Coordinates of C-alpha atoms in Angstrom, one line a residue:
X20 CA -17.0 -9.1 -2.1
X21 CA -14.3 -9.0 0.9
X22 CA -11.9 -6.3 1.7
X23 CA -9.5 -7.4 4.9
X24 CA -6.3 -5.5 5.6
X25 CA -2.9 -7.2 5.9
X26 CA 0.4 -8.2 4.2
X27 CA 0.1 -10.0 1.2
X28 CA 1.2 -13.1 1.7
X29 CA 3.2 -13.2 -1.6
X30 CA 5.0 -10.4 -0.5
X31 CA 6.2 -12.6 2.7
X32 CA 8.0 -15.0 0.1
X33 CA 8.9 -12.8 -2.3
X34 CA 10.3 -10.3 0.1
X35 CA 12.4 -13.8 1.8
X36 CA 13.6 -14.2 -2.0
X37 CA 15.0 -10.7 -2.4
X38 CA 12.7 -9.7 -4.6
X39 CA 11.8 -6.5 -3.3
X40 CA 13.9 -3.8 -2.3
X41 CA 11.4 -0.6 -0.8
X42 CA 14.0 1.9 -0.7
X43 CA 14.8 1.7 -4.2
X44 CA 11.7 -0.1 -5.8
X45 CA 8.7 1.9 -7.9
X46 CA 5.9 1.2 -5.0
X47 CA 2.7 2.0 -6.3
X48 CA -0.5 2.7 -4.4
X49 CA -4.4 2.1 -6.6
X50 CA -7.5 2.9 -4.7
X51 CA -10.5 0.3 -5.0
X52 CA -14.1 0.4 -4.4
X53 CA -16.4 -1.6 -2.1
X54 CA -16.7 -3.8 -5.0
X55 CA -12.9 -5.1 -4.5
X56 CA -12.0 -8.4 -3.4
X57 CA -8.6 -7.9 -1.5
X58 CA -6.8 -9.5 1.0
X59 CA -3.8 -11.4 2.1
X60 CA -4.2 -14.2 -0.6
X61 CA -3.9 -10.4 -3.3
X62 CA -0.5 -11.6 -4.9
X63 CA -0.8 -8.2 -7.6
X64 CA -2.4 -5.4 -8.7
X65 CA -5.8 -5.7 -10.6
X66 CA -7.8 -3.0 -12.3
X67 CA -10.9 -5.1 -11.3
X68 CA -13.2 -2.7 -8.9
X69 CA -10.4 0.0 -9.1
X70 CA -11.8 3.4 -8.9
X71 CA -12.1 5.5 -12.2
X72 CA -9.3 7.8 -13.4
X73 CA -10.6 11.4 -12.3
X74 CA -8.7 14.3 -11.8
X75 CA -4.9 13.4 -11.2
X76 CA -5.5 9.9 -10.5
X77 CA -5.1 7.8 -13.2
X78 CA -5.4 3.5 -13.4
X79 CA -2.3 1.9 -11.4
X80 CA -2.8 4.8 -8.5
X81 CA 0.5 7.1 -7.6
X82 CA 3.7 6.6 -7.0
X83 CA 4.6 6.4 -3.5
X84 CA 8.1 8.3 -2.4
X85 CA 10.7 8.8 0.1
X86 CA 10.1 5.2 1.4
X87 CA 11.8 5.3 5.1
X88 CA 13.2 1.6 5.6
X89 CA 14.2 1.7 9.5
X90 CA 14.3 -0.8 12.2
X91 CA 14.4 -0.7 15.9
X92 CA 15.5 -2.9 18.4
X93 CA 13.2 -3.3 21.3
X94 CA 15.4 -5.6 23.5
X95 CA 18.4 -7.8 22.9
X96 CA 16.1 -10.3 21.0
X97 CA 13.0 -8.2 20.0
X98 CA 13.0 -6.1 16.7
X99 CA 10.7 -4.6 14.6
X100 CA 12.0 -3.1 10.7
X101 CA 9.2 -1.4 9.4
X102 CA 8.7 1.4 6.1
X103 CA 6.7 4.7 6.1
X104 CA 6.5 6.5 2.4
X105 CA 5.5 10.2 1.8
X106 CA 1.9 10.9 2.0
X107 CA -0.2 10.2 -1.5
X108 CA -2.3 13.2 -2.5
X109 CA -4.8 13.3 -5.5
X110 CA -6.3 16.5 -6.7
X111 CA -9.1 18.0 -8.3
X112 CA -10.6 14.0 -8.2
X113 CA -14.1 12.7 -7.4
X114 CA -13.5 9.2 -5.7
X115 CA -15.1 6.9 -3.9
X116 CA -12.9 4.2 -2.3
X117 CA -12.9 1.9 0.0
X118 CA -9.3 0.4 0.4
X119 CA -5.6 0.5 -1.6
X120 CA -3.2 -2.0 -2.8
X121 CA 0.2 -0.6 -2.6
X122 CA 2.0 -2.5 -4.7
X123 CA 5.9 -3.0 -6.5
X124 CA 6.3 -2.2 -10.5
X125 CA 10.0 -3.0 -9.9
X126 CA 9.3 -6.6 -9.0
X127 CA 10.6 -9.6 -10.5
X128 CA 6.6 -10.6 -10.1
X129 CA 5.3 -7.7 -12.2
X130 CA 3.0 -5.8 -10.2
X131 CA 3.4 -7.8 -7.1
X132 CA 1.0 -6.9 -4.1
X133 CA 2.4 -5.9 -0.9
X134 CA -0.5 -5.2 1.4
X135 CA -4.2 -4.4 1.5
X136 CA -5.4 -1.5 3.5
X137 CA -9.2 -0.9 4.5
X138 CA -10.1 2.5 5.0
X139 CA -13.0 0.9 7.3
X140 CA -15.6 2.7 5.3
X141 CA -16.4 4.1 1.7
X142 CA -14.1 7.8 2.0
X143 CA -15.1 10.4 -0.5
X144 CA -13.4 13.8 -2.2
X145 CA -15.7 16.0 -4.7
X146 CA -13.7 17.5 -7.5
X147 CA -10.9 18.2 -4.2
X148 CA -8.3 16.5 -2.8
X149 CA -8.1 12.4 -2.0
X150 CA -5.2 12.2 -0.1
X151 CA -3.7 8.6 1.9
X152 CA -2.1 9.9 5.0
X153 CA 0.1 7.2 6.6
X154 CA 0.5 6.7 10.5
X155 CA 3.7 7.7 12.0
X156 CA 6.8 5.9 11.2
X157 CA 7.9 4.0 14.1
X158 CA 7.5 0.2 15.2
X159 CA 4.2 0.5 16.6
X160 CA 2.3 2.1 14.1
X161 CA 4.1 2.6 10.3
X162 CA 1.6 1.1 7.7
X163 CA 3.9 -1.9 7.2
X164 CA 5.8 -3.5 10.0
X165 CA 7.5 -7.1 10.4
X166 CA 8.6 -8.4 14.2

């Protein structure tokens, strides 16, 4: 079993065929195990290896909100558009997880994967709060960025 962050490369084509639209889009977010097999070649969300419902996380993960869509020009032929989302918080949960899919319900593909993110390690809440805290939202470090 193999967890490597990155886009989904569905998403690439999908995302070139209008299919998504973040700002108005249901983007979901599941958490998975070190079981999980996930990585670029992901094209949607699986309950394979996803961690058990406990307190308010249930299958399919949370919803993500307020996605930020923004884009900044770093030159006169350098850009970078890239997305940041409220941080995802689950409570009164025991989890053990290793990585997330965040992923589109609103897609024409139903369920279609966006990206894989490896939390680099197993990370843990006991009957508290799991929560994803994304980086800040700028060209260098939001959690999904396209040059």
């Amino acid at each position: 079993m193999a967890i490597n962050q990155a886009v989904c490369a569905t998403f690439k084509q999908e995302l070139l065929d209008g299919d998504h639209d973040l700002s108005n889009d249901t983007v979901n977010l599941a958490l998975y195990t070190n079981s999980a097999t996930l990585d670029a070649n992901t094209s949607a969300y699986s309950p394979t290896n996803e961690v058990g419902n406990s307190g308010s996380y249930s299958a399919g993960g949370g919803t993500l909100a307020n996605a930020n869509v923004s884009l900044t020009k770093t030159n006169a032929t350098a850009s970078t558009a890239f997305v940041d989302f409220d941080d995802l918080s689950f409570t009164n949960a025991t989890i053990s997880a290793q990585a997330a899919l965040i992923y589109n319900t609103s897609s024409a593909n139903t369920n279609a994967a966006i990206a894989v993110l490896d939390f680099g390690g197993v990370k843990t809440s006991t009957s508290g709060t799991f929560t994803i805290q994304f980086p800040t939202n700028d060209a260098t470090n939001a959690i999904l960025r396209i040059s």
